[in-house]
mmCIF file of C-alpha atoms in Angstrom:
data_model
loop_
_atom_site.group_PDB
_atom_site.id
_atom_site.type_symbol
_atom_site.label_atom_id
_atom_site.label_comp_id
_atom_site.label_asym_id
_atom_site.label_seq_id
_atom_site.Cartn_x
_atom_site.Cartn_y
_atom_site.Cartn_z
ATOM 1 C CA MET A 327 13.222 9.347 -13.162
ATOM 2 C CA LYS A 328 12.397 11.518 -10.581
ATOM 3 C CA ALA A 329 10.502 9.193 -8.079
ATOM 4 C CA THR A 330 11.625 8.824 -4.611
ATOM 5 C CA VAL A 331 11.866 4.934 -2.831
ATOM 6 C CA ALA A 332 10.528 4.410 0.468
ATOM 7 C CA GLY A 333 10.079 1.464 2.578
ATOM 8 C CA ALA A 334 7.216 0.067 4.571
ATOM 9 C CA PRO A 335 6.818 -1.854 7.937
ATOM 10 C CA VAL A 336 4.254 -4.031 6.209
ATOM 11 C CA SER A 337 7.491 -5.281 4.705
ATOM 12 C CA PHE A 338 8.908 -6.366 8.383
ATOM 13 C CA GLY A 339 5.520 -7.688 9.668
ATOM 14 C CA VAL A 340 4.172 -4.500 11.265
ATOM 15 C CA PHE A 341 0.735 -3.654 9.653
ATOM 16 C CA GLU A 342 -3.284 -3.773 10.524
ATOM 17 C CA LEU A 343 -3.283 -7.574 10.632
ATOM 18 C CA THR A 344 -0.224 -7.911 13.059
ATOM 19 C CA PRO A 345 -1.788 -9.840 16.220
ATOM 20 C CA GLU A 346 -2.588 -7.863 18.994
ATOM 21 C CA GLY A 347 0.657 -7.995 21.490
ATOM 22 C CA ALA A 348 3.030 -9.966 19.198
ATOM 23 C CA GLU A 349 6.768 -9.015 19.313
ATOM 24 C CA THR A 350 7.542 -6.973 16.073
ATOM 25 C CA VAL A 351 10.952 -5.085 14.719
ATOM 26 C CA ALA A 352 11.365 -1.905 16.837
ATOM 27 C CA PRO A 353 10.754 1.334 14.681
ATOM 28 C CA ASP A 354 13.855 2.473 15.303
ATOM 29 C CA ASP A 355 15.638 -0.594 14.086
ATOM 30 C CA LEU A 356 13.507 -0.730 11.113
ATOM 31 C CA LEU A 357 14.387 2.883 10.059
ATOM 32 C CA ALA A 358 17.986 2.079 10.732
ATOM 33 C CA ILE A 359 17.773 -1.077 8.149
ATOM 34 C CA LEU A 360 16.071 1.294 5.888
ATOM 35 C CA VAL A 361 18.519 4.366 5.738
ATOM 36 C CA GLU A 362 21.444 1.597 5.775
ATOM 37 C CA THR A 363 19.780 0.195 2.645
ATOM 38 C CA GLY A 364 19.476 2.955 0.843
ATOM 39 C CA TYR A 365 15.952 4.445 1.076
ATOM 40 C CA ARG A 366 14.815 7.818 1.196
ATOM 41 C CA GLY A 367 11.255 7.534 2.930
ATOM 42 C CA VAL A 368 9.087 4.984 5.035
ATOM 43 C CA ASP A 369 5.188 4.385 4.898
ATOM 44 C CA LEU A 370 3.590 5.597 8.087
ATOM 45 C CA GLY A 371 2.275 1.909 8.958
ATOM 46 C CA PRO A 372 -0.163 1.576 11.855
ATOM 47 C CA VAL A 373 -0.806 5.040 13.055
ATOM 48 C CA GLY A 374 1.568 5.625 16.351
ATOM 49 C CA TYR A 375 3.955 2.619 15.534
ATOM 50 C CA LEU A 376 6.509 5.434 14.240
ATOM 51 C CA GLY A 377 5.337 7.886 17.253
ATOM 52 C CA ARG A 378 2.604 10.539 16.919
ATOM 53 C CA ASP A 379 2.797 14.208 16.839
ATOM 54 C CA ALA A 380 6.245 15.765 17.469
ATOM 55 C CA ALA A 381 7.883 12.509 18.560
ATOM 56 C CA LEU A 382 6.960 11.266 14.753
ATOM 57 C CA ARG A 383 8.759 14.363 13.213
ATOM 58 C CA ARG A 384 11.805 14.062 15.684
ATOM 59 C CA ARG A 385 11.881 10.270 14.561
ATOM 60 C CA LEU A 386 12.150 10.831 11.133
ATOM 61 C CA GLU A 387 14.277 13.844 11.258
ATOM 62 C CA ARG A 388 17.016 11.674 13.487
ATOM 63 C CA PHE A 389 16.966 9.078 10.700
ATOM 64 C CA GLY A 390 16.664 11.603 7.801
ATOM 65 C CA LEU A 391 13.821 10.019 6.112
ATOM 66 C CA GLU A 392 10.574 11.336 4.892
ATOM 67 C CA LEU A 393 7.178 10.359 5.275
ATOM 68 C CA ALA A 394 5.796 8.845 2.189
ATOM 69 C CA GLY A 395 1.974 7.821 2.765
ATOM 70 C CA GLY A 396 -0.075 5.776 5.182
ATOM 71 C CA TRP A 397 -3.075 3.394 4.657
ATOM 72 C CA VAL A 398 -6.467 4.890 5.206
ATOM 73 C CA GLN A 399 -8.969 1.904 4.938
ATOM 74 C CA LEU A 400 -12.876 3.258 5.053
ATOM 75 C CA PRO A 401 -16.116 1.608 4.538
ATOM 76 C CA PHE A 402 -17.400 3.642 1.614
ATOM 77 C CA SER A 403 -20.288 1.836 0.470
ATOM 78 C CA ASP A 404 -22.186 1.908 3.981
ATOM 79 C CA ASP A 405 -22.867 5.614 4.798
ATOM 80 C CA GLU A 406 -23.406 4.511 8.721
ATOM 81 C CA ALA A 407 -20.062 2.955 8.981
ATOM 82 C CA PHE A 408 -18.291 5.462 6.600
ATOM 83 C CA ALA A 409 -19.450 8.260 9.457
ATOM 84 C CA ALA A 410 -18.391 6.317 12.120
ATOM 85 C CA ALA A 411 -14.810 5.769 10.479
ATOM 86 C CA LEU A 412 -14.096 9.196 9.675
ATOM 87 C CA PRO A 413 -12.310 9.978 12.840
ATOM 88 C CA THR A 414 -9.313 7.132 11.639
ATOM 89 C CA LEU A 415 -9.000 9.620 8.579
ATOM 90 C CA ASP A 416 -8.627 12.546 10.982
ATOM 91 C CA GLU A 417 -6.077 10.619 13.014
ATOM 92 C CA ALA A 418 -3.880 9.732 9.890
ATOM 93 C CA LEU A 419 -3.809 13.379 8.611
ATOM 94 C CA ARG A 420 -2.702 14.807 11.901
ATOM 95 C CA ALA A 421 0.186 12.452 11.344
ATOM 96 C CA PHE A 422 0.872 13.447 7.944
ATOM 97 C CA ALA A 423 0.715 17.011 9.143
ATOM 98 C CA SER A 424 3.104 16.865 11.880
ATOM 99 C CA ALA A 425 5.745 14.820 9.520
ATOM 100 C CA ALA A 426 5.231 17.517 6.734
ATOM 101 C CA GLU A 427 6.290 20.199 9.666
ATOM 102 C CA SER A 428 9.615 19.701 8.548
ATOM 103 C CA GLY A 429 9.350 20.803 4.813
ATOM 104 C CA PRO A 430 9.779 17.858 2.978
ATOM 105 C CA THR A 431 11.207 17.577 -0.295
ATOM 106 C CA ARG A 432 8.237 15.662 -1.233
ATOM 107 C CA LEU A 433 4.594 15.184 0.441
ATOM 108 C CA PRO A 434 3.285 12.136 1.700
ATOM 109 C CA CYS A 435 0.263 10.542 0.009
ATOM 110 C CA PRO A 436 -2.427 9.929 2.324
ATOM 111 C CA THR A 437 -3.743 6.424 0.989
ATOM 112 C CA LEU A 438 -7.311 5.773 0.799
ATOM 113 C CA ALA A 439 -8.709 2.311 0.593
ATOM 114 C CA ASP A 440 -12.120 0.484 0.310
ATOM 115 C CA ASP A 441 -12.921 -1.665 3.444
ATOM 116 C CA GLY A 442 -14.399 -4.111 1.530
ATOM 117 C CA SER A 443 -16.650 -7.075 3.123
ATOM 118 C CA ALA A 444 -15.730 -10.400 5.156
ATOM 119 C CA ASP A 445 -16.917 -12.322 2.179
ATOM 120 C CA ARG A 446 -14.606 -10.683 -0.224
ATOM 121 C CA ARG A 447 -11.781 -10.964 2.146
ATOM 122 C CA ALA A 448 -12.346 -14.377 2.312
ATOM 123 C CA ALA A 449 -12.291 -14.859 -1.388
ATOM 124 C CA PRO A 450 -9.631 -12.374 -2.870
ATOM 125 C CA GLY A 451 -9.544 -11.857 -6.688
ATOM 126 C CA ARG A 452 -13.366 -13.397 -6.628
ATOM 127 C CA GLY A 453 -15.179 -10.591 -4.999
ATOM 128 C CA ALA A 454 -17.671 -10.277 -7.735
ATOM 129 C CA GLU A 455 -18.987 -13.367 -7.267
ATOM 130 C CA ALA A 456 -18.555 -13.831 -3.801
ATOM 131 C CA ASP A 457 -20.074 -10.260 -2.749
ATOM 132 C CA PRO A 458 -21.248 -8.485 -5.713
ATOM 133 C CA LEU A 459 -22.050 -4.640 -5.286
ATOM 134 C CA ASP A 460 -25.261 -3.504 -6.828
ATOM 135 C CA ALA A 461 -26.090 0.067 -8.035
ATOM 136 C CA VAL A 462 -27.014 1.200 -4.844
ATOM 137 C CA ARG A 463 -23.739 0.358 -2.926
ATOM 138 C CA TRP A 464 -21.552 1.581 -5.865
ATOM 139 C CA ASP A 465 -22.925 5.003 -5.550
ATOM 140 C CA ARG A 466 -22.456 5.226 -1.649
ATOM 141 C CA LEU A 467 -18.708 4.400 -2.456
ATOM 142 C CA VAL A 468 -18.237 6.943 -5.053
ATOM 143 C CA VAL A 469 -19.993 9.955 -3.096
ATOM 144 C CA ASN A 470 -18.048 8.689 0.314
ATOM 145 C CA ALA A 471 -14.726 8.264 -1.839
ATOM 146 C CA GLY A 472 -15.232 11.822 -3.016
ATOM 147 C CA ARG A 473 -16.014 12.874 0.356
ATOM 148 C CA ALA A 474 -13.121 11.488 1.854
ATOM 149 C CA ALA A 475 -10.950 13.330 -1.077
ATOM 150 C CA GLU A 476 -12.140 16.795 -0.049
ATOM 151 C CA ILE A 477 -10.967 16.215 3.725
ATOM 152 C CA VAL A 478 -7.584 15.134 2.644
ATOM 153 C CA ARG A 479 -7.501 18.240 -0.058
ATOM 154 C CA ALA A 480 -8.683 20.375 2.705
ATOM 155 C CA ALA A 481 -5.701 19.138 4.927
ATOM 156 C CA GLY A 482 -3.466 20.242 2.377
ATOM 157 C CA PHE A 483 -2.412 16.867 0.723
ATOM 158 C CA GLU A 484 -3.404 15.104 -2.533
ATOM 159 C CA PRO A 485 -5.012 11.780 -2.039
ATOM 160 C CA THR A 486 -4.420 8.452 -3.576
ATOM 161 C CA PHE A 487 -6.834 5.384 -3.643
ATOM 162 C CA HIS A 488 -5.201 2.124 -3.112
ATOM 163 C CA HIS A 489 -7.223 -1.074 -5.028
ATOM 164 C CA HIS A 490 -7.021 -3.924 -2.989
ATOM 165 C CA ALA A 491 -7.909 -7.679 -2.904
ATOM 166 C CA GLY A 492 -10.855 -8.401 -0.783
ATOM 167 C CA THR A 493 -12.200 -5.090 -1.260
ATOM 168 C CA PHE A 494 -15.120 -3.645 -3.622
ATOM 169 C CA VAL A 495 -12.418 -2.289 -5.723
ATOM 170 C CA GLU A 496 -9.831 -5.193 -6.810
ATOM 171 C CA SER A 497 -10.742 -6.377 -10.370
ATOM 172 C CA GLN A 498 -9.330 -4.110 -13.713
ATOM 173 C CA GLU A 499 -13.281 -3.507 -14.488
ATOM 174 C CA GLU A 500 -13.929 -2.513 -10.688
ATOM 175 C CA ILE A 501 -10.780 -0.033 -10.870
ATOM 176 C CA ASP A 502 -11.658 1.395 -14.643
ATOM 177 C CA ARG A 503 -15.092 2.209 -13.007
ATOM 178 C CA PHE A 504 -13.786 3.595 -9.918
ATOM 179 C CA LEU A 505 -11.531 5.926 -11.921
ATOM 180 C CA ALA A 506 -14.109 6.736 -14.054
ATOM 181 C CA ASP A 507 -16.417 7.957 -11.208
ATOM 182 C CA VAL A 508 -14.031 9.527 -8.734
ATOM 183 C CA ASP A 509 -11.837 12.515 -8.460
ATOM 184 C CA ILE A 510 -8.619 10.415 -6.918
ATOM 185 C CA ASP A 511 -5.820 8.888 -8.870
ATOM 186 C CA LEU A 512 -4.825 5.785 -8.326
ATOM 187 C CA THR A 513 -2.175 3.763 -6.189
ATOM 188 C CA LEU A 514 -0.788 0.713 -8.347
ATOM 189 C CA ASP A 515 -0.174 -2.122 -6.192
ATOM 190 C CA THR A 516 1.605 -4.736 -8.247
ATOM 191 C CA GLY A 517 1.022 -7.310 -5.651
ATOM 192 C CA HIS A 518 -3.002 -6.877 -5.290
ATOM 193 C CA LEU A 519 -2.970 -6.660 -9.483
ATOM 194 C CA PHE A 520 -1.941 -9.656 -9.409
ATOM 195 C CA ILE A 521 -4.187 -11.552 -6.665
ATOM 196 C CA ALA A 522 -7.127 -10.027 -9.073
ATOM 197 C CA GLY A 523 -6.189 -11.770 -12.184
ATOM 198 C CA GLY A 524 -4.299 -8.075 -13.596
ATOM 199 C CA ASP A 525 -0.953 -7.839 -15.336
ATOM 200 C CA PRO A 526 1.180 -4.969 -14.277
ATOM 201 C CA VAL A 527 2.615 -4.184 -17.515
ATOM 202 C CA GLU A 528 -0.645 -3.866 -18.758
ATOM 203 C CA ALA A 529 -1.988 -1.469 -15.858
ATOM 204 C CA VAL A 530 0.720 1.003 -16.473
ATOM 205 C CA ARG A 531 -0.695 1.227 -20.094
ATOM 206 C CA ARG A 532 -3.849 1.430 -19.176
ATOM 207 C CA TRP A 533 -3.833 3.744 -16.063
ATOM 208 C CA GLY A 534 -0.594 5.297 -16.345
ATOM 209 C CA ALA A 535 -1.775 9.149 -16.364
ATOM 210 C CA ARG A 536 -3.592 8.456 -13.274
ATOM 211 C CA ILE A 537 -1.301 6.663 -11.270
ATOM 212 C CA ASN A 538 0.016 9.320 -8.826
ATOM 213 C CA HIS A 539 1.856 6.560 -6.216
ATOM 214 C CA LEU A 540 3.027 3.178 -6.338
ATOM 215 C CA HIS A 541 3.271 -0.112 -4.010
ATOM 216 C CA LEU A 542 5.592 -2.104 -5.781
ATOM 217 C CA LYS A 543 5.914 -6.016 -5.024
ATOM 218 C CA ASP A 544 7.152 -8.995 -6.342
ATOM 219 C CA VAL A 545 4.817 -12.201 -6.379
ATOM 220 C CA ASP A 546 5.405 -15.743 -6.453
ATOM 221 C CA LEU A 547 2.567 -16.438 -8.891
ATOM 222 C CA THR A 548 2.528 -20.386 -8.418
ATOM 223 C CA GLU A 549 2.493 -20.104 -4.595
ATOM 224 C CA LEU A 550 -0.022 -17.282 -4.778
ATOM 225 C CA ARG A 551 -2.293 -19.480 -7.023
ATOM 226 C CA ARG A 552 -1.702 -22.479 -5.017
ATOM 227 C CA VAL A 553 -3.053 -20.453 -1.767
ATOM 228 C CA LEU A 554 -5.999 -19.257 -3.596
ATOM 229 C CA ALA A 555 -6.921 -22.404 -5.475
ATOM 230 C CA ALA A 556 -7.049 -23.878 -1.785
ATOM 231 C CA GLY A 557 -9.886 -21.397 -0.645
ATOM 232 C CA GLY A 558 -7.197 -19.169 1.209
ATOM 233 C CA GLY A 559 -8.050 -15.690 2.084
ATOM 234 C CA MET A 560 -5.943 -12.264 2.489
ATOM 235 C CA ARG A 561 -4.339 -13.463 5.616
ATOM 236 C CA GLU A 562 -3.453 -16.887 4.467
ATOM 237 C CA VAL A 563 -1.942 -15.073 1.255
ATOM 238 C CA TRP A 564 0.136 -12.569 3.794
ATOM 239 C CA GLN A 565 1.423 -15.920 5.510
ATOM 240 C CA SER A 566 2.236 -17.847 2.797
ATOM 241 C CA GLY A 567 5.547 -15.850 1.384
ATOM 242 C CA SER A 568 3.672 -15.178 -1.791
ATOM 243 C CA PHE A 569 5.588 -11.991 -1.698
ATOM 244 C CA VAL A 570 9.034 -12.170 -2.479
ATOM 245 C CA THR A 571 11.925 -10.033 -3.425
ATOM 246 C CA PHE A 572 12.263 -8.219 -6.941
ATOM 247 C CA GLY A 573 14.236 -10.988 -9.226
ATOM 248 C CA SER A 574 12.718 -14.181 -7.258
ATOM 249 C CA GLY A 575 9.054 -13.622 -8.741
ATOM 250 C CA ASP A 576 6.855 -13.075 -11.565
ATOM 251 C CA ILE A 577 6.773 -9.629 -12.208
ATOM 252 C CA ASP A 578 8.628 -8.088 -14.935
ATOM 253 C CA LEU A 579 10.166 -5.181 -13.232
ATOM 254 C CA ALA A 580 11.912 -3.772 -16.103
ATOM 255 C CA ALA A 581 8.963 -3.274 -17.999
ATOM 256 C CA VAL A 582 6.643 -1.889 -15.234
ATOM 257 C CA MET A 583 9.416 0.649 -14.598
ATOM 258 C CA ALA A 584 10.012 1.377 -18.064
ATOM 259 C CA GLY A 585 6.224 2.048 -18.558
ATOM 260 C CA ILE A 586 5.985 4.324 -15.319
ATOM 261 C CA ASP A 587 9.118 6.538 -16.596
ATOM 262 C CA GLU A 588 7.219 6.798 -19.774
ATOM 263 C CA HIS A 589 4.480 8.775 -17.969
ATOM 264 C CA GLU A 590 7.345 10.805 -16.523
ATOM 265 C CA TYR A 591 6.379 9.436 -12.760
ATOM 266 C CA ASP A 592 7.042 11.878 -10.207
ATOM 267 C CA GLY A 593 6.195 10.590 -6.889
ATOM 268 C CA TRP A 594 6.888 7.658 -4.368
ATOM 269 C CA ILE A 595 7.686 4.117 -4.843
ATOM 270 C CA VAL A 596 6.852 2.354 -2.004
ATOM 271 C CA VAL A 597 8.756 -1.007 -1.678
ATOM 272 C CA GLU A 598 6.588 -3.569 -0.074
ATOM 273 C CA GLN A 599 7.154 -7.352 0.685
ATOM 274 C CA ASP A 600 4.157 -7.729 2.808
ATOM 275 C CA VAL A 601 5.012 -10.361 5.244
ATOM 276 C CA LEU A 602 2.513 -11.696 8.371
ATOM 277 C CA ASN A 603 5.068 -13.652 10.842
ATOM 278 C CA GLY A 604 3.998 -16.484 12.711
ATOM 279 C CA ASP A 605 4.353 -16.643 16.495
ATOM 280 C CA ASP A 606 7.424 -18.884 16.862
ATOM 281 C CA ILE A 607 9.999 -16.559 14.848
ATOM 282 C CA SER A 608 13.214 -15.771 16.329
ATOM 283 C CA LEU A 609 12.836 -12.023 15.941
ATOM 284 C CA THR A 610 16.582 -11.839 15.354
ATOM 285 C CA ALA A 611 16.602 -13.679 12.471
ATOM 286 C CA PHE A 612 13.674 -12.240 11.267
ATOM 287 C CA GLU A 613 14.647 -8.811 11.502
ATOM 288 C CA ALA A 614 17.977 -10.098 9.641
ATOM 289 C CA GLU A 615 15.770 -11.900 6.732
ATOM 290 C CA ARG A 616 14.007 -8.621 6.510
ATOM 291 C CA ALA A 617 17.050 -6.359 6.103
ATOM 292 C CA GLU A 618 18.398 -8.513 3.455
ATOM 293 C CA ASP A 619 15.416 -8.580 1.262
ATOM 294 C CA GLN A 620 15.414 -4.682 1.565
ATOM 295 C CA ARG A 621 18.675 -4.340 0.559
ATOM 296 C CA ARG A 622 17.986 -6.646 -2.443
ATOM 297 C CA ASN A 623 14.794 -4.872 -3.288
ATOM 298 C CA ARG A 624 16.716 -1.523 -3.266
ATOM 299 C CA GLU A 625 18.922 -2.468 -5.546
ATOM 300 C CA ALA A 626 17.107 -3.910 -8.289
ATOM 301 C CA LEU A 627 15.745 -0.293 -8.355
ATOM 302 C CA ARG A 628 18.907 1.297 -8.779
ATOM 303 C CA PRO A 629 18.599 1.709 -12.534
ATOM 304 C CA TRP A 630 15.560 3.691 -12.665
ATOM 305 C CA ALA A 631 15.311 5.443 -9.124
#
């Protein structure tokens, strides 16, 4: 398989929901762990975490890593909010352009996602019941996603779309509809598909030809279902430890990777083990645990990449 394996700040508790002012793993420490455990790339994480402009490029070059992609969440179904949010896309594209100046072997994938709604985020996997999207708002979502894709392509990158629990594109039916209506290929996220009741093996069969980016997670379905049955939202899912190391959960990794290989996948595999750490953690112990997790995750993928 020609795929390239990357790690992600979210596996170290660094992402958009990290509490303001919380103590986090330092970027150099995170990148050193990824290099030591055999990764060749890293996802961007929150814009600025790995540095900006030349500082970002120098940091990646120092560690011999390439930028795999980065999360850009936009309110596609609301025209006014979408227009107001476009500077966040421009900011992310500047980061991708800076990283690409060094001539990487593989360009990063700007990873577009819908913003969803408060009601959907509070009811992950049950969005169609909690906040159904009418035809008018769906049409807005389609048009604005297309506009975002045009902006990304004009900057020299190929976009990818991330289905995500708590948004307006989370279920199999919503993903089918999106792929039929919008000229953007898919980031398959095995963990978020589980949350929406999907099967990653079937997803590869169904959408394999449209998958141009992969966020690979393992999930403890017993724990996940417990959290969701108790009415937990995405924050509770992230705090619960539902995302586990490969081999500890319920993903059929071999079947997923075999299916991906059958489609001659040639892109990034971003390993994500999302975690939202508590306030009372020992950062030293937390960092050591995350390092061991990433070593195990990388080793599990050796047969394919």
